[in-house]
Amino acid sequence: MTKKHTKSSGIAALVIGLILILGGTGTAEAERVGLDVGPSDLIKDQWVWAPEESPSGPIVVVVSLNEQLAYVYRNGIRIGYSNVSTGKKGYETPTGVFTVLEKSVHHVSSIYHAKMPYTERLTWGGISLHSGGLPGYPSSHGCVHLPLNFSHLLFEADSMGTTVVIANDHEGPSEASHPGFVLSPLPLEDDDRTRPVLGTDAYSWQPDRAPDGPLSLLV
């Protein structure tokens, strides 16, 4: 074997080795990060899942089209958030309040014949939450793309009938398009969880601040 061939073989082996090393760590699980990384600090397909923040209760999913982020709340407390990719121009993801109508682990699109792992159908017209590509901008045909392992965890945690809110800055309150740690119709910051509670003999009642809508209690 000539020196030229030996050098080429060595370079090829090095490239293959790098591919194997990078490929072994480039899984969806590797992009899971801790609570020290806030929603606005997530990059590309990073995500957070912290079910211990609220171990039980009903789940609500909020998708912010402006932020390209999904937030998961259980019993009104945020337990997860993730980058998403929503509908591109001409295929905009609809806004509104939806419920999960159907769930399928191995769904395949009847329109585009594409695999849609962990599908949670929101409309009978084809809009769903599911695992999909995350290029960092709206790129789907209307669905909400989630990271693979994040979509798996959400799929296992929620149920049929789960409420999903999709909002932007032009439709609905800013608390829906830019939600905080606590799911509330009033603007709350992440440090609200550290504020002291009222004493046993104190209370606050201001019904004029939210004259209508659902009533929520956090215990």
JSON list of C-alpha atoms in Angstrom, two decimals, residues 65-184:
[
{"chain": "A", "resi": 65, "resn": "LEU", "atom": "CA", "xyz": [-46.77, 31.21, 17.76]},
{"chain": "A", "resi": 66, "resn": "ASN", "atom": "CA", "xyz": [-44.70, 34.36, 18.29]},
{"chain": "A", "resi": 67, "resn": "GLU", "atom": "CA", "xyz": [-42.20, 32.68, 20.56]},
{"chain": "A", "resi": 68, "resn": "GLN", "atom": "CA", "xyz": [-42.28, 29.32, 18.73]},
{"chain": "A", "resi": 69, "resn": "LEU", "atom": "CA", "xyz": [-42.51, 27.68, 22.13]},
{"chain": "A", "resi": 70, "resn": "ALA", "atom": "CA", "xyz": [-44.85, 25.18, 23.76]},
{"chain": "A", "resi": 71, "resn": "TYR", "atom": "CA", "xyz": [-45.57, 25.27, 27.49]},
{"chain": "A", "resi": 72, "resn": "VAL", "atom": "CA", "xyz": [-47.06, 22.40, 29.50]},
{"chain": "A", "resi": 73, "resn": "TYR", "atom": "CA", "xyz": [-48.92, 23.15, 32.72]},
{"chain": "A", "resi": 74, "resn": "ARG", "atom": "CA", "xyz": [-50.22, 20.68, 35.28]},
{"chain": "A", "resi": 75, "resn": "ASN", "atom": "CA", "xyz": [-52.65, 21.95, 37.88]},
{"chain": "A", "resi": 76, "resn": "GLY", "atom": "CA", "xyz": [-51.76, 25.45, 36.68]},
{"chain": "A", "resi": 77, "resn": "ILE", "atom": "CA", "xyz": [-47.99, 25.06, 37.28]},
{"chain": "A", "resi": 78, "resn": "ARG", "atom": "CA", "xyz": [-45.52, 24.87, 34.41]},
{"chain": "A", "resi": 79, "resn": "ILE", "atom": "CA", "xyz": [-43.84, 21.46, 34.21]},
{"chain": "A", "resi": 80, "resn": "GLY", "atom": "CA", "xyz": [-42.27, 21.64, 30.76]},
{"chain": "A", "resi": 81, "resn": "TYR", "atom": "CA", "xyz": [-41.48, 23.80, 27.77]},
{"chain": "A", "resi": 82, "resn": "SER", "atom": "CA", "xyz": [-39.96, 23.28, 24.37]},
{"chain": "A", "resi": 83, "resn": "ASN", "atom": "CA", "xyz": [-39.08, 24.86, 21.07]},
{"chain": "A", "resi": 84, "resn": "VAL", "atom": "CA", "xyz": [-41.60, 24.12, 18.34]},
{"chain": "A", "resi": 85, "resn": "SER", "atom": "CA", "xyz": [-42.11, 24.68, 14.64]},
{"chain": "A", "resi": 86, "resn": "THR", "atom": "CA", "xyz": [-45.58, 25.75, 13.54]},
{"chain": "A", "resi": 87, "resn": "GLY", "atom": "CA", "xyz": [-47.21, 26.42, 10.17]},
{"chain": "A", "resi": 88, "resn": "LYS", "atom": "CA", "xyz": [-45.23, 28.23, 7.49]},
{"chain": "A", "resi": 89, "resn": "LYS", "atom": "CA", "xyz": [-46.63, 30.99, 5.27]},
{"chain": "A", "resi": 90, "resn": "GLY", "atom": "CA", "xyz": [-49.75, 29.77, 3.52]},
{"chain": "A", "resi": 91, "resn": "TYR", "atom": "CA", "xyz": [-50.19, 26.97, 6.09]},
{"chain": "A", "resi": 92, "resn": "GLU", "atom": "CA", "xyz": [-50.47, 29.05, 9.26]},
{"chain": "A", "resi": 93, "resn": "THR", "atom": "CA", "xyz": [-51.35, 27.18, 12.44]},
{"chain": "A", "resi": 94, "resn": "PRO", "atom": "CA", "xyz": [-54.81, 28.29, 13.60]},
{"chain": "A", "resi": 95, "resn": "THR", "atom": "CA", "xyz": [-55.20, 30.06, 16.93]},
{"chain": "A", "resi": 96, "resn": "GLY", "atom": "CA", "xyz": [-57.82, 29.22, 19.51]},
{"chain": "A", "resi": 97, "resn": "VAL", "atom": "CA", "xyz": [-58.68, 26.80, 22.29]},
{"chain": "A", "resi": 98, "resn": "PHE", "atom": "CA", "xyz": [-58.67, 23.15, 21.24]},
{"chain": "A", "resi": 99, "resn": "THR", "atom": "CA", "xyz": [-59.00, 19.75, 22.88]},
{"chain": "A", "resi": 100, "resn": "VAL", "atom": "CA", "xyz": [-57.14, 16.55, 22.09]},
{"chain": "A", "resi": 101, "resn": "LEU", "atom": "CA", "xyz": [-59.56, 14.58, 19.92]},
{"chain": "A", "resi": 102, "resn": "GLU", "atom": "CA", "xyz": [-57.43, 11.57, 19.10]},
{"chain": "A", "resi": 103, "resn": "LYS", "atom": "CA", "xyz": [-54.03, 10.11, 20.04]},
{"chain": "A", "resi": 104, "resn": "SER", "atom": "CA", "xyz": [-51.80, 7.84, 17.95]},
{"chain": "A", "resi": 105, "resn": "VAL", "atom": "CA", "xyz": [-48.22, 6.71, 18.62]},
{"chain": "A", "resi": 106, "resn": "HIS", "atom": "CA", "xyz": [-47.41, 5.70, 15.04]},
{"chain": "A", "resi": 107, "resn": "HIS", "atom": "CA", "xyz": [-49.61, 7.97, 12.95]},
{"chain": "A", "resi": 108, "resn": "VAL", "atom": "CA", "xyz": [-48.91, 8.50, 9.24]},
{"chain": "A", "resi": 109, "resn": "SER", "atom": "CA", "xyz": [-50.34, 11.53, 7.42]},
{"chain": "A", "resi": 110, "resn": "SER", "atom": "CA", "xyz": [-53.01, 10.57, 4.90]},
{"chain": "A", "resi": 111, "resn": "ILE", "atom": "CA", "xyz": [-52.25, 13.77, 2.96]},
{"chain": "A", "resi": 112, "resn": "TYR", "atom": "CA", "xyz": [-48.44, 13.94, 2.94]},
{"chain": "A", "resi": 113, "resn": "HIS", "atom": "CA", "xyz": [-47.73, 10.26, 3.75]},
{"chain": "A", "resi": 114, "resn": "ALA", "atom": "CA", "xyz": [-45.23, 11.41, 6.39]},
{"chain": "A", "resi": 115, "resn": "LYS", "atom": "CA", "xyz": [-44.62, 9.76, 9.74]},
{"chain": "A", "resi": 116, "resn": "MET", "atom": "CA", "xyz": [-46.05, 11.76, 12.65]},
{"chain": "A", "resi": 117, "resn": "PRO", "atom": "CA", "xyz": [-44.92, 10.08, 15.90]},
{"chain": "A", "resi": 118, "resn": "TYR", "atom": "CA", "xyz": [-46.98, 10.75, 19.03]},
{"chain": "A", "resi": 119, "resn": "THR", "atom": "CA", "xyz": [-49.77, 12.54, 17.21]},
{"chain": "A", "resi": 120, "resn": "GLU", "atom": "CA", "xyz": [-52.37, 14.38, 19.29]},
{"chain": "A", "resi": 121, "resn": "ARG", "atom": "CA", "xyz": [-55.11, 15.53, 16.95]},
{"chain": "A", "resi": 122, "resn": "LEU", "atom": "CA", "xyz": [-56.61, 18.96, 17.59]},
{"chain": "A", "resi": 123, "resn": "THR", "atom": "CA", "xyz": [-58.91, 19.31, 14.55]},
{"chain": "A", "resi": 124, "resn": "TRP", "atom": "CA", "xyz": [-60.47, 16.87, 12.11]},
{"chain": "A", "resi": 125, "resn": "GLY", "atom": "CA", "xyz": [-58.94, 19.00, 9.36]},
{"chain": "A", "resi": 126, "resn": "GLY", "atom": "CA", "xyz": [-55.48, 17.68, 10.17]},
{"chain": "A", "resi": 127, "resn": "ILE", "atom": "CA", "xyz": [-53.98, 20.05, 12.77]},
{"chain": "A", "resi": 128, "resn": "SER", "atom": "CA", "xyz": [-52.08, 18.11, 15.44]},
{"chain": "A", "resi": 129, "resn": "LEU", "atom": "CA", "xyz": [-49.28, 18.17, 17.95]},
{"chain": "A", "resi": 130, "resn": "HIS", "atom": "CA", "xyz": [-46.60, 15.64, 16.98]},
{"chain": "A", "resi": 131, "resn": "SER", "atom": "CA", "xyz": [-42.89, 15.00, 16.74]},
{"chain": "A", "resi": 132, "resn": "GLY", "atom": "CA", "xyz": [-41.35, 16.72, 13.72]},
{"chain": "A", "resi": 133, "resn": "GLY", "atom": "CA", "xyz": [-38.61, 18.87, 12.28]},
{"chain": "A", "resi": 134, "resn": "LEU", "atom": "CA", "xyz": [-37.37, 21.88, 14.26]},
{"chain": "A", "resi": 135, "resn": "PRO", "atom": "CA", "xyz": [-35.35, 24.17, 11.99]},
{"chain": "A", "resi": 136, "resn": "GLY", "atom": "CA", "xyz": [-35.83, 27.18, 14.27]},
{"chain": "A", "resi": 137, "resn": "TYR", "atom": "CA", "xyz": [-38.69, 28.83, 12.37]},
{"chain": "A", "resi": 138, "resn": "PRO", "atom": "CA", "xyz": [-42.26, 28.00, 11.22]},
{"chain": "A", "resi": 139, "resn": "SER", "atom": "CA", "xyz": [-41.92, 25.20, 8.67]},
{"chain": "A", "resi": 140, "resn": "SER", "atom": "CA", "xyz": [-44.87, 22.82, 9.03]},
{"chain": "A", "resi": 141, "resn": "HIS", "atom": "CA", "xyz": [-48.07, 22.46, 7.03]},
{"chain": "A", "resi": 142, "resn": "GLY", "atom": "CA", "xyz": [-50.06, 23.71, 10.02]},
{"chain": "A", "resi": 143, "resn": "CYS", "atom": "CA", "xyz": [-49.22, 21.20, 12.74]},
{"chain": "A", "resi": 144, "resn": "VAL", "atom": "CA", "xyz": [-47.15, 21.96, 15.84]},
{"chain": "A", "resi": 145, "resn": "HIS", "atom": "CA", "xyz": [-43.83, 20.10, 15.62]},
{"chain": "A", "resi": 146, "resn": "LEU", "atom": "CA", "xyz": [-42.26, 19.03, 18.92]},
{"chain": "A", "resi": 147, "resn": "PRO", "atom": "CA", "xyz": [-38.95, 17.33, 19.82]},
{"chain": "A", "resi": 148, "resn": "LEU", "atom": "CA", "xyz": [-39.29, 13.53, 19.70]},
{"chain": "A", "resi": 149, "resn": "ASN", "atom": "CA", "xyz": [-38.73, 12.71, 23.38]},
{"chain": "A", "resi": 150, "resn": "PHE", "atom": "CA", "xyz": [-40.64, 15.75, 24.57]},
{"chain": "A", "resi": 151, "resn": "SER", "atom": "CA", "xyz": [-43.64, 14.71, 22.47]},
{"chain": "A", "resi": 152, "resn": "HIS", "atom": "CA", "xyz": [-43.35, 11.19, 23.93]},
{"chain": "A", "resi": 153, "resn": "LEU", "atom": "CA", "xyz": [-43.40, 12.48, 27.51]},
{"chain": "A", "resi": 154, "resn": "LEU", "atom": "CA", "xyz": [-46.34, 14.79, 26.78]},
{"chain": "A", "resi": 155, "resn": "PHE", "atom": "CA", "xyz": [-48.19, 11.96, 25.04]},
{"chain": "A", "resi": 156, "resn": "GLU", "atom": "CA", "xyz": [-47.78, 9.76, 28.13]},
{"chain": "A", "resi": 157, "resn": "ALA", "atom": "CA", "xyz": [-48.72, 12.53, 30.58]},
{"chain": "A", "resi": 158, "resn": "ASP", "atom": "CA", "xyz": [-51.85, 14.00, 29.01]},
{"chain": "A", "resi": 159, "resn": "SER", "atom": "CA", "xyz": [-55.12, 12.40, 27.97]},
{"chain": "A", "resi": 160, "resn": "MET", "atom": "CA", "xyz": [-58.00, 12.64, 25.54]},
{"chain": "A", "resi": 161, "resn": "GLY", "atom": "CA", "xyz": [-59.76, 15.94, 26.05]},
{"chain": "A", "resi": 162, "resn": "THR", "atom": "CA", "xyz": [-56.65, 17.80, 27.21]},
{"chain": "A", "resi": 163, "resn": "THR", "atom": "CA", "xyz": [-56.96, 21.54, 26.55]},
{"chain": "A", "resi": 164, "resn": "VAL", "atom": "CA", "xyz": [-54.50, 23.06, 24.06]},
{"chain": "A", "resi": 165, "resn": "VAL", "atom": "CA", "xyz": [-54.33, 26.84, 23.63]},
{"chain": "A", "resi": 166, "resn": "ILE", "atom": "CA", "xyz": [-52.63, 28.25, 20.51]},
{"chain": "A", "resi": 167, "resn": "ALA", "atom": "CA", "xyz": [-52.09, 32.01, 20.60]},
{"chain": "A", "resi": 168, "resn": "ASN", "atom": "CA", "xyz": [-50.21, 34.91, 19.06]},
{"chain": "A", "resi": 169, "resn": "ASP", "atom": "CA", "xyz": [-49.82, 38.61, 19.81]},
{"chain": "A", "resi": 170, "resn": "HIS", "atom": "CA", "xyz": [-52.64, 39.58, 17.45]},
{"chain": "A", "resi": 171, "resn": "GLU", "atom": "CA", "xyz": [-55.36, 37.32, 18.83]},
{"chain": "A", "resi": 172, "resn": "GLY", "atom": "CA", "xyz": [-56.07, 36.77, 22.50]},
{"chain": "A", "resi": 173, "resn": "PRO", "atom": "CA", "xyz": [-54.43, 38.12, 25.67]},
{"chain": "A", "resi": 174, "resn": "SER", "atom": "CA", "xyz": [-50.66, 38.42, 26.02]},
{"chain": "A", "resi": 175, "resn": "GLU", "atom": "CA", "xyz": [-50.82, 36.01, 28.97]},
{"chain": "A", "resi": 176, "resn": "ALA", "atom": "CA", "xyz": [-51.64, 33.30, 26.43]},
{"chain": "A", "resi": 177, "resn": "SER", "atom": "CA", "xyz": [-48.96, 34.17, 23.86]},
{"chain": "A", "resi": 178, "resn": "HIS", "atom": "CA", "xyz": [-46.33, 34.88, 26.55]},
{"chain": "A", "resi": 179, "resn": "PRO", "atom": "CA", "xyz": [-47.29, 32.68, 29.52]},
{"chain": "A", "resi": 180, "resn": "GLY", "atom": "CA", "xyz": [-45.32, 32.54, 32.78]},
{"chain": "A", "resi": 181, "resn": "PHE", "atom": "CA", "xyz": [-44.57, 29.95, 35.45]},
{"chain": "A", "resi": 182, "resn": "VAL", "atom": "CA", "xyz": [-48.20, 29.94, 36.62]},
{"chain": "A", "resi": 183, "resn": "LEU", "atom": "CA", "xyz": [-51.03, 29.66, 34.11]},
{"chain": "A", "resi": 184, "resn": "SER", "atom": "CA", "xyz": [-53.16, 32.66, 34.96]}
]
